[in-house]
Each structure stands twice: as C-alpha cells, then as structure tokens.
Short mmCIF file of C-alpha atoms in Angstrom, two decimals:
data_model
loop_
_atom_site.label_atom_id
_atom_site.label_comp_id
_atom_site.label_asym_id
_atom_site.label_seq_id
_atom_site.Cartn_x
_atom_site.Cartn_y
_atom_site.Cartn_z
CA UNK A 23 85.92 137.93 139.58
CA UNK A 24 82.91 138.82 142.15
CA UNK A 25 81.79 134.90 143.01
CA UNK A 26 85.98 134.60 144.32
CA UNK A 27 85.42 137.82 146.35
CA UNK A 28 85.02 136.87 150.45
CA UNK A 29 80.99 137.86 151.05
CA UNK A 30 81.53 141.88 153.32
CA UNK A 31 80.63 139.73 156.56
CA UNK A 32 82.48 135.96 158.09
CA UNK A 33 86.22 136.32 157.12
CA UNK A 34 86.47 132.49 157.99
CA UNK A 35 83.47 131.66 155.27
CA UNK A 36 85.16 133.55 152.68
CA UNK A 37 87.99 131.63 153.08
CA UNK A 38 86.39 127.83 153.34
CA UNK A 39 84.58 129.14 150.17
CA UNK A 40 87.66 130.42 148.15
CA UNK A 41 88.74 127.15 150.10
CA UNK A 42 86.49 125.40 148.18
CA UNK A 43 86.24 126.97 144.60
CA UNK A 44 90.07 125.90 144.84
CA UNK A 45 89.67 122.50 145.49
CA UNK A 46 86.45 122.55 142.58
CA UNK A 47 88.93 123.93 140.24
CA UNK A 48 91.66 121.35 140.86
CA UNK A 49 88.89 118.25 140.64
CA UNK A 50 87.49 119.94 137.95
CA UNK A 51 91.08 120.37 136.28
CA UNK A 52 91.55 116.75 137.44
CA UNK A 53 88.44 115.31 135.55
CA UNK A 54 89.40 117.74 131.77
CA UNK A 55 92.50 116.28 132.13
CA UNK A 56 91.48 112.64 132.20
CA UNK A 57 88.58 112.96 129.66
CA UNK A 58 91.31 113.75 127.13
CA UNK A 59 93.72 111.70 128.71
CA UNK A 60 94.90 110.59 125.13
CA UNK A 61 94.81 114.12 123.98
CA UNK A 62 97.04 114.96 126.52
CA UNK A 63 98.68 111.82 126.36
CA UNK A 64 99.80 111.75 122.30
CA UNK A 65 100.87 115.64 123.31
CA UNK A 66 103.74 114.21 126.11
CA UNK A 67 104.42 111.65 124.10
CA UNK A 68 105.35 114.83 121.37
CA UNK A 69 107.07 116.80 123.94
CA UNK A 70 108.47 113.64 124.80
CA UNK A 71 109.99 113.03 122.03
CA UNK A 72 111.80 116.54 121.05
CA UNK A 73 112.97 117.02 124.25
CA UNK A 74 114.51 114.13 125.59
CA UNK A 75 115.17 112.26 121.98
CA UNK A 76 115.65 114.74 120.54
CA UNK A 77 113.00 113.01 117.85
CA UNK A 78 111.37 115.57 114.83
CA UNK A 79 108.30 115.07 112.46
CA UNK A 80 109.11 116.12 109.60
CA UNK A 81 106.78 117.02 106.94
CA UNK A 82 107.53 114.83 103.36
CA UNK A 83 105.54 115.77 100.50
CA UNK A 84 105.48 112.92 98.21
CA UNK A 85 104.63 112.14 94.31
CA UNK A 86 100.82 110.87 93.67
CA UNK A 87 100.08 113.89 96.50
CA UNK A 88 101.20 112.37 99.26
CA UNK A 89 102.62 113.54 102.33
CA UNK A 90 104.03 111.16 105.02
CA UNK A 91 105.13 112.74 108.34
CA UNK A 92 108.15 111.69 110.07
CA UNK A 93 109.95 111.10 113.10
CA UNK A 94 113.45 111.56 112.47
CA UNK A 95 116.32 113.05 114.33
CA UNK A 96 117.01 117.46 114.10
CA UNK A 97 121.12 116.63 113.71
CA UNK A 98 123.33 114.62 111.84
CA UNK A 99 124.98 112.01 113.65
CA UNK A 100 127.25 108.88 112.72
CA UNK A 101 125.26 106.68 114.12
CA UNK A 102 123.34 103.36 111.86
CA UNK A 103 120.67 104.38 110.13
CA UNK A 104 117.17 102.52 111.33
CA UNK A 105 113.41 102.83 109.38
CA UNK A 106 110.89 101.56 111.99
CA UNK A 107 107.43 100.17 110.53
CA UNK A 108 104.10 100.57 112.65
CA UNK A 109 100.90 97.99 112.28
CA UNK A 110 97.64 99.46 112.80
CA UNK A 111 97.68 99.98 116.20
CA UNK A 112 98.45 103.32 115.95
CA UNK A 113 101.07 105.64 114.26
CA UNK A 114 104.97 105.75 114.79
CA UNK A 115 104.91 107.51 117.94
CA UNK A 116 102.19 105.25 120.69
CA UNK A 117 103.43 102.18 118.44
CA UNK A 118 107.21 103.15 119.32
CA UNK A 119 107.09 104.66 122.70
CA UNK A 120 108.99 102.14 124.42
CA UNK A 121 111.52 101.92 122.22
CA UNK A 122 112.47 105.37 120.58
CA UNK A 123 114.43 106.26 123.71
CA UNK A 124 116.68 103.29 124.26
CA UNK A 125 117.04 102.42 120.13
CA UNK A 126 117.82 106.18 119.63
CA UNK A 127 120.54 106.00 121.52
CA UNK A 128 122.46 103.68 119.09
CA UNK A 129 121.01 104.80 116.15
CA UNK A 130 119.75 107.45 113.52
CA UNK A 131 115.63 106.26 114.21
CA UNK A 132 113.02 107.38 111.47
CA UNK A 133 110.12 106.47 112.25
CA UNK A 134 107.13 107.46 109.82
CA UNK A 135 104.05 107.68 109.85
CA UNK A 136 102.09 105.65 107.19
CA UNK A 137 100.19 106.62 104.62
CA UNK A 138 96.60 106.83 106.12
CA UNK A 139 97.87 106.34 109.65
CA UNK A 140 98.32 110.26 111.85
CA UNK A 141 96.70 113.28 111.17
CA UNK A 142 99.80 114.71 108.72
CA UNK A 143 100.46 111.36 106.69
CA UNK A 144 98.51 111.32 103.61
CA UNK A 145 97.35 111.04 100.24
CA UNK A 146 95.11 111.27 97.21
CA UNK A 147 96.40 108.46 95.85
CA UNK A 148 93.57 105.47 95.18
CA UNK A 149 96.36 102.55 95.66
CA UNK A 150 95.99 100.61 98.51
CA UNK A 151 99.09 98.31 98.22
CA UNK A 152 101.25 97.20 100.34
CA UNK A 153 103.84 97.86 97.45
CA UNK A 154 102.56 101.41 97.93
CA UNK A 155 103.41 101.66 101.44
CA UNK A 156 106.69 100.68 100.44
CA UNK A 157 107.58 102.59 97.97
CA UNK A 158 106.59 105.56 100.12
CA UNK A 159 108.72 104.62 102.39
CA UNK A 160 111.43 104.42 100.46
CA UNK A 161 110.68 107.64 98.29
CA UNK A 162 110.61 109.15 102.10
CA UNK A 163 114.42 107.49 103.00
CA UNK A 164 116.02 108.66 99.31
CA UNK A 165 114.66 112.54 99.96
CA UNK A 166 116.00 112.03 103.99
CA UNK A 167 118.88 111.92 102.28
CA UNK A 168 119.57 108.29 104.00
CA UNK A 169 121.01 105.52 101.08
CA UNK A 170 122.06 102.44 103.04
CA UNK A 171 119.57 101.81 106.45
CA UNK A 172 118.46 98.80 108.42
CA UNK A 173 114.70 98.20 108.28
CA UNK A 174 112.06 96.95 111.13
CA UNK A 175 108.23 96.69 111.12
CA UNK A 176 105.87 95.07 113.86
CA UNK A 177 102.51 93.13 112.14
CA UNK A 178 101.63 95.49 109.24
CA UNK A 179 104.66 97.76 109.25
CA UNK A 180 106.59 94.26 109.22
CA UNK A 181 104.53 92.79 105.73
CA UNK A 182 105.88 97.04 104.16
CA UNK A 183 109.68 95.51 105.23
CA UNK A 184 109.51 92.52 103.96
CA UNK A 185 108.28 93.93 100.29
CA UNK A 186 110.87 96.91 101.22
CA UNK A 187 113.17 94.60 101.69
CA UNK A 188 112.16 92.42 98.54
CA UNK A 189 111.23 95.11 95.69
CA UNK A 190 110.92 98.86 96.23
CA UNK A 191 114.06 99.26 98.24
CA UNK A 192 116.05 96.17 98.04
CA UNK A 193 119.68 98.10 97.26
CA UNK A 194 119.21 100.38 100.02
CA UNK A 195 118.11 97.61 102.88
CA UNK A 196 120.89 96.28 104.84
CA UNK A 197 119.27 93.56 107.45
CA UNK A 198 115.73 93.26 108.24
CA UNK A 199 113.42 92.80 111.23
CA UNK A 200 110.32 91.15 110.74
CA UNK A 201 107.95 91.08 114.05
CA UNK A 202 104.65 89.31 114.76
CA UNK A 203 104.04 89.17 111.42
CA UNK A 204 102.38 87.60 109.00
CA UNK A 205 103.88 87.35 105.98
CA UNK A 206 104.24 84.10 105.10
CA UNK A 207 100.74 83.49 106.19
CA UNK A 208 98.91 82.79 102.22
CA UNK A 209 96.03 85.64 101.27
CA UNK A 210 93.88 82.62 101.94
CA UNK A 211 94.67 81.51 104.83
CA UNK A 212 94.52 85.30 106.80
CA UNK A 213 91.18 85.20 105.34
CA UNK A 214 90.34 82.13 106.97
CA UNK A 215 91.89 84.07 110.44
CA UNK A 216 89.75 86.76 110.25
CA UNK A 217 86.79 84.84 109.28
CA UNK A 218 87.07 83.14 112.35
CA UNK A 219 87.01 86.00 114.86
CA UNK A 220 84.42 87.07 116.81
CA UNK A 221 83.94 90.54 114.84
CA UNK A 222 85.21 91.80 110.69
CA UNK A 223 88.72 93.30 110.56
CA UNK A 224 87.88 96.37 110.35
CA UNK A 225 85.95 95.99 113.80
CA UNK A 226 88.30 94.56 115.59
CA UNK A 227 91.17 97.13 113.76
CA UNK A 228 89.31 100.09 113.96
CA UNK A 229 87.29 99.99 116.60
CA UNK A 230 84.91 102.64 117.02
CA UNK A 231 83.44 102.28 120.50
CA UNK A 232 84.43 101.52 123.83
CA UNK A 233 83.92 97.39 123.71
CA UNK A 234 85.48 97.81 120.83
CA UNK A 235 88.91 98.87 122.02
CA UNK A 236 88.78 96.33 124.80
CA UNK A 237 88.34 93.32 122.21
CA UNK A 238 91.60 94.64 120.55
CA UNK A 239 93.48 95.25 123.19
CA UNK A 240 92.92 91.27 125.01
CA UNK A 241 93.29 90.38 121.48
CA UNK A 242 96.62 92.25 121.53
CA UNK A 243 97.84 92.00 124.57
CA UNK A 244 99.02 88.99 126.97
CA UNK A 245 98.05 91.39 129.57
CA UNK A 246 95.82 93.61 128.98
CA UNK A 247 95.22 96.97 131.41
CA UNK A 248 92.75 95.34 133.75
CA UNK A 249 89.88 98.50 133.41
CA UNK A 250 90.30 101.29 131.74
CA UNK A 251 87.14 103.74 131.99
CA UNK A 252 84.97 103.66 128.44
CA UNK A 253 86.02 107.60 128.80
CA UNK A 254 89.34 107.08 128.34
CA UNK A 255 88.83 104.45 125.31
CA UNK A 256 86.24 106.33 123.62
CA UNK A 257 89.30 109.36 123.98
CA UNK A 258 91.69 107.53 122.48
CA UNK A 259 89.04 105.94 119.38
CA UNK A 260 88.83 109.60 117.97
CA UNK A 261 92.04 110.53 118.57
CA UNK A 262 93.62 107.36 116.94
CA UNK A 263 90.29 105.07 114.73
CA UNK A 264 88.19 107.58 113.29
CA UNK A 265 90.13 109.75 110.34
CA UNK A 266 90.91 108.53 107.46
CA UNK A 267 89.83 105.18 108.51
CA UNK A 268 87.86 104.16 105.33
CA UNK A 269 91.34 104.93 103.87
CA UNK A 270 92.54 102.57 106.39
CA UNK A 271 90.01 99.45 106.52
CA UNK A 272 90.93 99.22 102.28
CA UNK A 273 94.34 98.86 103.97
CA UNK A 274 93.01 95.66 105.34
CA UNK A 275 90.94 94.75 102.73
CA UNK A 276 93.75 94.99 100.08
CA UNK A 277 96.12 93.70 102.44
CA UNK A 278 93.59 90.04 102.95
CA UNK A 279 92.94 89.27 99.43
CA UNK A 280 97.07 90.20 98.67
CA UNK A 281 98.73 90.21 101.41
CA UNK A 282 102.29 91.67 100.76
CA UNK A 283 101.84 91.60 97.18
CA UNK A 284 104.01 88.38 96.08
CA UNK A 285 103.48 85.11 94.67
CA UNK A 286 105.23 83.28 95.49
CA UNK A 287 107.20 84.77 98.96
CA UNK A 288 110.85 85.69 97.40
CA UNK A 289 113.28 84.83 99.38
CA UNK A 290 114.73 87.95 100.91
CA UNK A 291 118.81 87.96 100.62
CA UNK A 292 119.54 89.98 103.27
CA UNK A 293 120.03 88.56 106.91
CA UNK A 294 116.70 88.75 108.90
CA UNK A 295 115.67 88.68 112.70
CA UNK A 296 112.25 87.67 113.89
CA UNK A 297 110.21 88.45 116.89
CA UNK A 298 107.34 86.80 118.38
CA UNK A 299 105.65 86.77 121.27
CA UNK A 300 104.66 83.16 122.48
CA UNK A 301 101.21 84.70 123.20
CA UNK A 302 99.97 85.57 119.87
CA UNK A 303 97.40 85.54 119.12
CA UNK A 304 96.74 87.78 116.23
CA UNK A 305 99.70 85.47 114.28
CA UNK A 306 100.15 82.74 115.68
CA UNK A 307 103.49 82.30 116.79
CA UNK A 308 104.08 78.86 114.19
CA UNK A 309 103.89 80.86 111.29
CA UNK A 310 107.26 82.48 112.91
CA UNK A 311 108.95 79.44 112.63
CA UNK A 312 107.53 79.11 109.44
CA UNK A 313 108.89 82.07 108.19
CA UNK A 314 112.30 81.34 110.02
CA UNK A 315 112.78 78.41 107.44
CA UNK A 316 111.39 79.76 104.46
CA UNK A 317 114.44 82.11 104.69
CA UNK A 318 117.10 79.81 105.56
CA UNK A 319 120.82 79.93 107.11
CA UNK A 320 119.98 83.86 106.84
CA UNK A 321 117.09 84.36 109.36
CA UNK A 322 117.30 83.77 113.07
CA UNK A 323 114.26 83.60 114.84
CA UNK A 324 113.76 85.55 118.71
CA UNK A 325 111.01 84.72 121.36
CA UNK A 326 109.85 86.61 124.04
CA UNK A 327 108.41 84.85 126.03
CA UNK A 328 104.76 86.01 128.06
CA UNK A 329 104.20 89.22 125.55
CA UNK A 330 100.98 88.93 122.66
CA UNK A 331 101.08 90.92 119.36
CA UNK A 332 101.58 94.43 120.68
CA UNK A 333 105.25 92.70 121.96
CA UNK A 334 107.38 96.11 121.74
CA UNK A 335 105.02 97.23 124.30
CA UNK A 336 104.93 94.69 126.67
CA UNK A 337 107.55 92.81 126.36
CA UNK A 338 110.28 95.99 124.95
CA UNK A 339 113.53 95.94 127.48
CA UNK A 340 113.57 92.45 124.79
CA UNK A 341 112.80 93.90 121.61
CA UNK A 342 115.07 96.09 122.50
CA UNK A 343 118.18 94.72 123.19
CA UNK A 344 117.10 91.57 120.14
CA UNK A 345 117.46 94.37 117.64
CA UNK A 346 120.69 95.91 119.16
CA UNK A 347 122.37 92.26 119.12
CA UNK A 348 121.26 91.60 115.82
CA UNK A 349 121.86 94.89 114.07
CA UNK A 350 125.05 95.80 115.86
CA UNK A 351 126.79 92.34 115.55
CA UNK A 352 128.88 92.78 112.92
CA UNK A 353 129.09 88.90 112.32
CA UNK A 354 127.12 86.59 110.22
CA UNK A 355 124.28 85.29 112.25
CA UNK A 356 123.67 82.02 111.68
CA UNK A 357 120.25 79.50 112.07
CA UNK A 358 118.62 79.34 115.34
CA UNK A 359 115.71 80.01 118.00
CA UNK A 360 117.12 82.47 121.15
CA UNK A 361 113.99 83.22 124.02
CA UNK A 362 114.21 85.89 126.00
CA UNK A 363 112.29 85.23 129.02
CA UNK A 364 110.48 87.87 131.17
#
C-alpha cells in the first residue's frame, strides 16, 4: 500500500513513519479487542471448552419446535453424568466458566443453554413455566442417552433442577444440588422481594444500560469488579441481554407468579445438597436454611463465606469441592451445615 512506503527522501524519516504506523495499528487492534471484549471473551470460552475441557456444543431438536444447545463431552466416558443448569446471569458457558474445567475431571458433564438463553436455544412454544424448562432439559437428556444422572442448578436453574427431581425427571435424577435458589419462598414472598428492589425485576435481571448492569453486578456479587468501562458493559449487554429479551422477561413474570409450579412444595425423595453464599443479596441465606428444614434428613446445607449470589464465580473452588464431595461420596449423607471459608 502506498501509505506504507517510505518517502523517497530521508530513510530515517521513512523508518520512523513505519514504526508510528505499526504502533498505531497495534493500538487500534487493542482498542478493537477492548470494544468487543464480551464477544472476544465468548469466543475464548468456546475455544477453551472445545480444546482444553473437551466439551462440544450439540444442538438438539425437541418437541414443540424447540431447539436446545448442550455442551457435553465429545466422547463417551465412565464418569458419573452431571447436568448443570444456569440462571439468568448468562448462558451455560459464562455461568459455569470457573466450574466446568474442574468438574469435568470427575463428571460426564452436560451444560445446556436453557430455552430462550443464548443464540441457539429457542422455542415457538408459548409456555414460560419452570415445568416447561424442566421438561425440555429432561427430553434433552433422554436424547443424549443419559437414563440416570445427578443435577445441579443455580438460581433460576435451581428451580428447574428441583422441578425435574420432583416431577418431570423424577425417575432419572439421582442426587440434587440446589444453589442460591429461592425454591422455598412462596410466590408472594418472591413478589415482595422483587418489589423492594430499586427497579423492576426485568430491569434488574435483564439490564439495558451499563448502569443497569453495574447494579446487577453489585447485587449479585459480594466483591464486584471495582470498575468497568461503559463500552465493555454495553458490549456484554448486546451479547447476552438483547436477543430473546421479551421471552426471558416472560419467564421472570411466570416465576414470580407461580415459582416452581408446586403448591405445596413437595419434599424431594433424592438426597440434596444446598449451597449458599452468606452474603447473598438476591435470595437471603435464610431461604437456604428453610429449604434444608423442609427437606429434612435428606438435605445438607453448604455455606460459602464472603460470597454473594454468583457464588459459582466468587467461591468457585469451594462450590466445586462441595459438589465433588457430595456426589462422589458413596455414603448416605446426614443433615447438617458445612461452612467453607475463603
């Protein structure tokens, strides 16, 4: 290109111009990467799962014009199968970024993007209930050839996991892990908690502005990032919060109206581990104690100190240890509370 050629007079001047152009090009590249940080991070997560964790995305066609994308191992194994269900904070990749590498060493993991989350999990169905999500996840596991498996869900995914264990996949689910999920709250209590927020539940969990995403981070994490520029937050919103926003808002309204869809909440027959962050500002830890009392002797409560609602990120090491210890322990658990200090 002509602009890259040094002028005919003054070799030193041409060299300095070349270095200046190279420096500018590097700067522009860095700016481009920064301006598309979320997309770059998303691609990096996919590459890491494919190349290092050996998970691949599989797109399944389910009844009712529904498709579900599931991250699962590329080859069979003798590891115990574990289904991981995310919440409203992102899709499977982003939610379990700090858990999949460690858990996949011990489990044959399945991590779906729940319906209406991510770019590939979609449905023409008008249903928005937790029961619908549970049925789709159960159908996916049948298609993937997993007749028996354990399930772990966080927040909204905890509602789905509980529903699967109690109804839609009762005969298939072995043990259950429920993380920071308001399953034990009545729909009325859920609506009261939502009404106390500074903004609507859709604005809080499906932010449309950088400030809205900062609010979500502050509510979800005990130690949120001290500072993030608007363009990074805006890029994440474009990646995660725009597509299928209407459908996810309808999921939220249905959750506030009917919870997991039970009245009264059934007592699970499966052994259950409940994990909570002691600094959770979304669902207070008292709800974890209440769920443990409701389930009785089949339940154990694990508390991660100095972790908020997003404890799978803030307390990833402890969450991974809790899950591994609970699911790989052959002995029957007893009731109790375990506390993990950071």
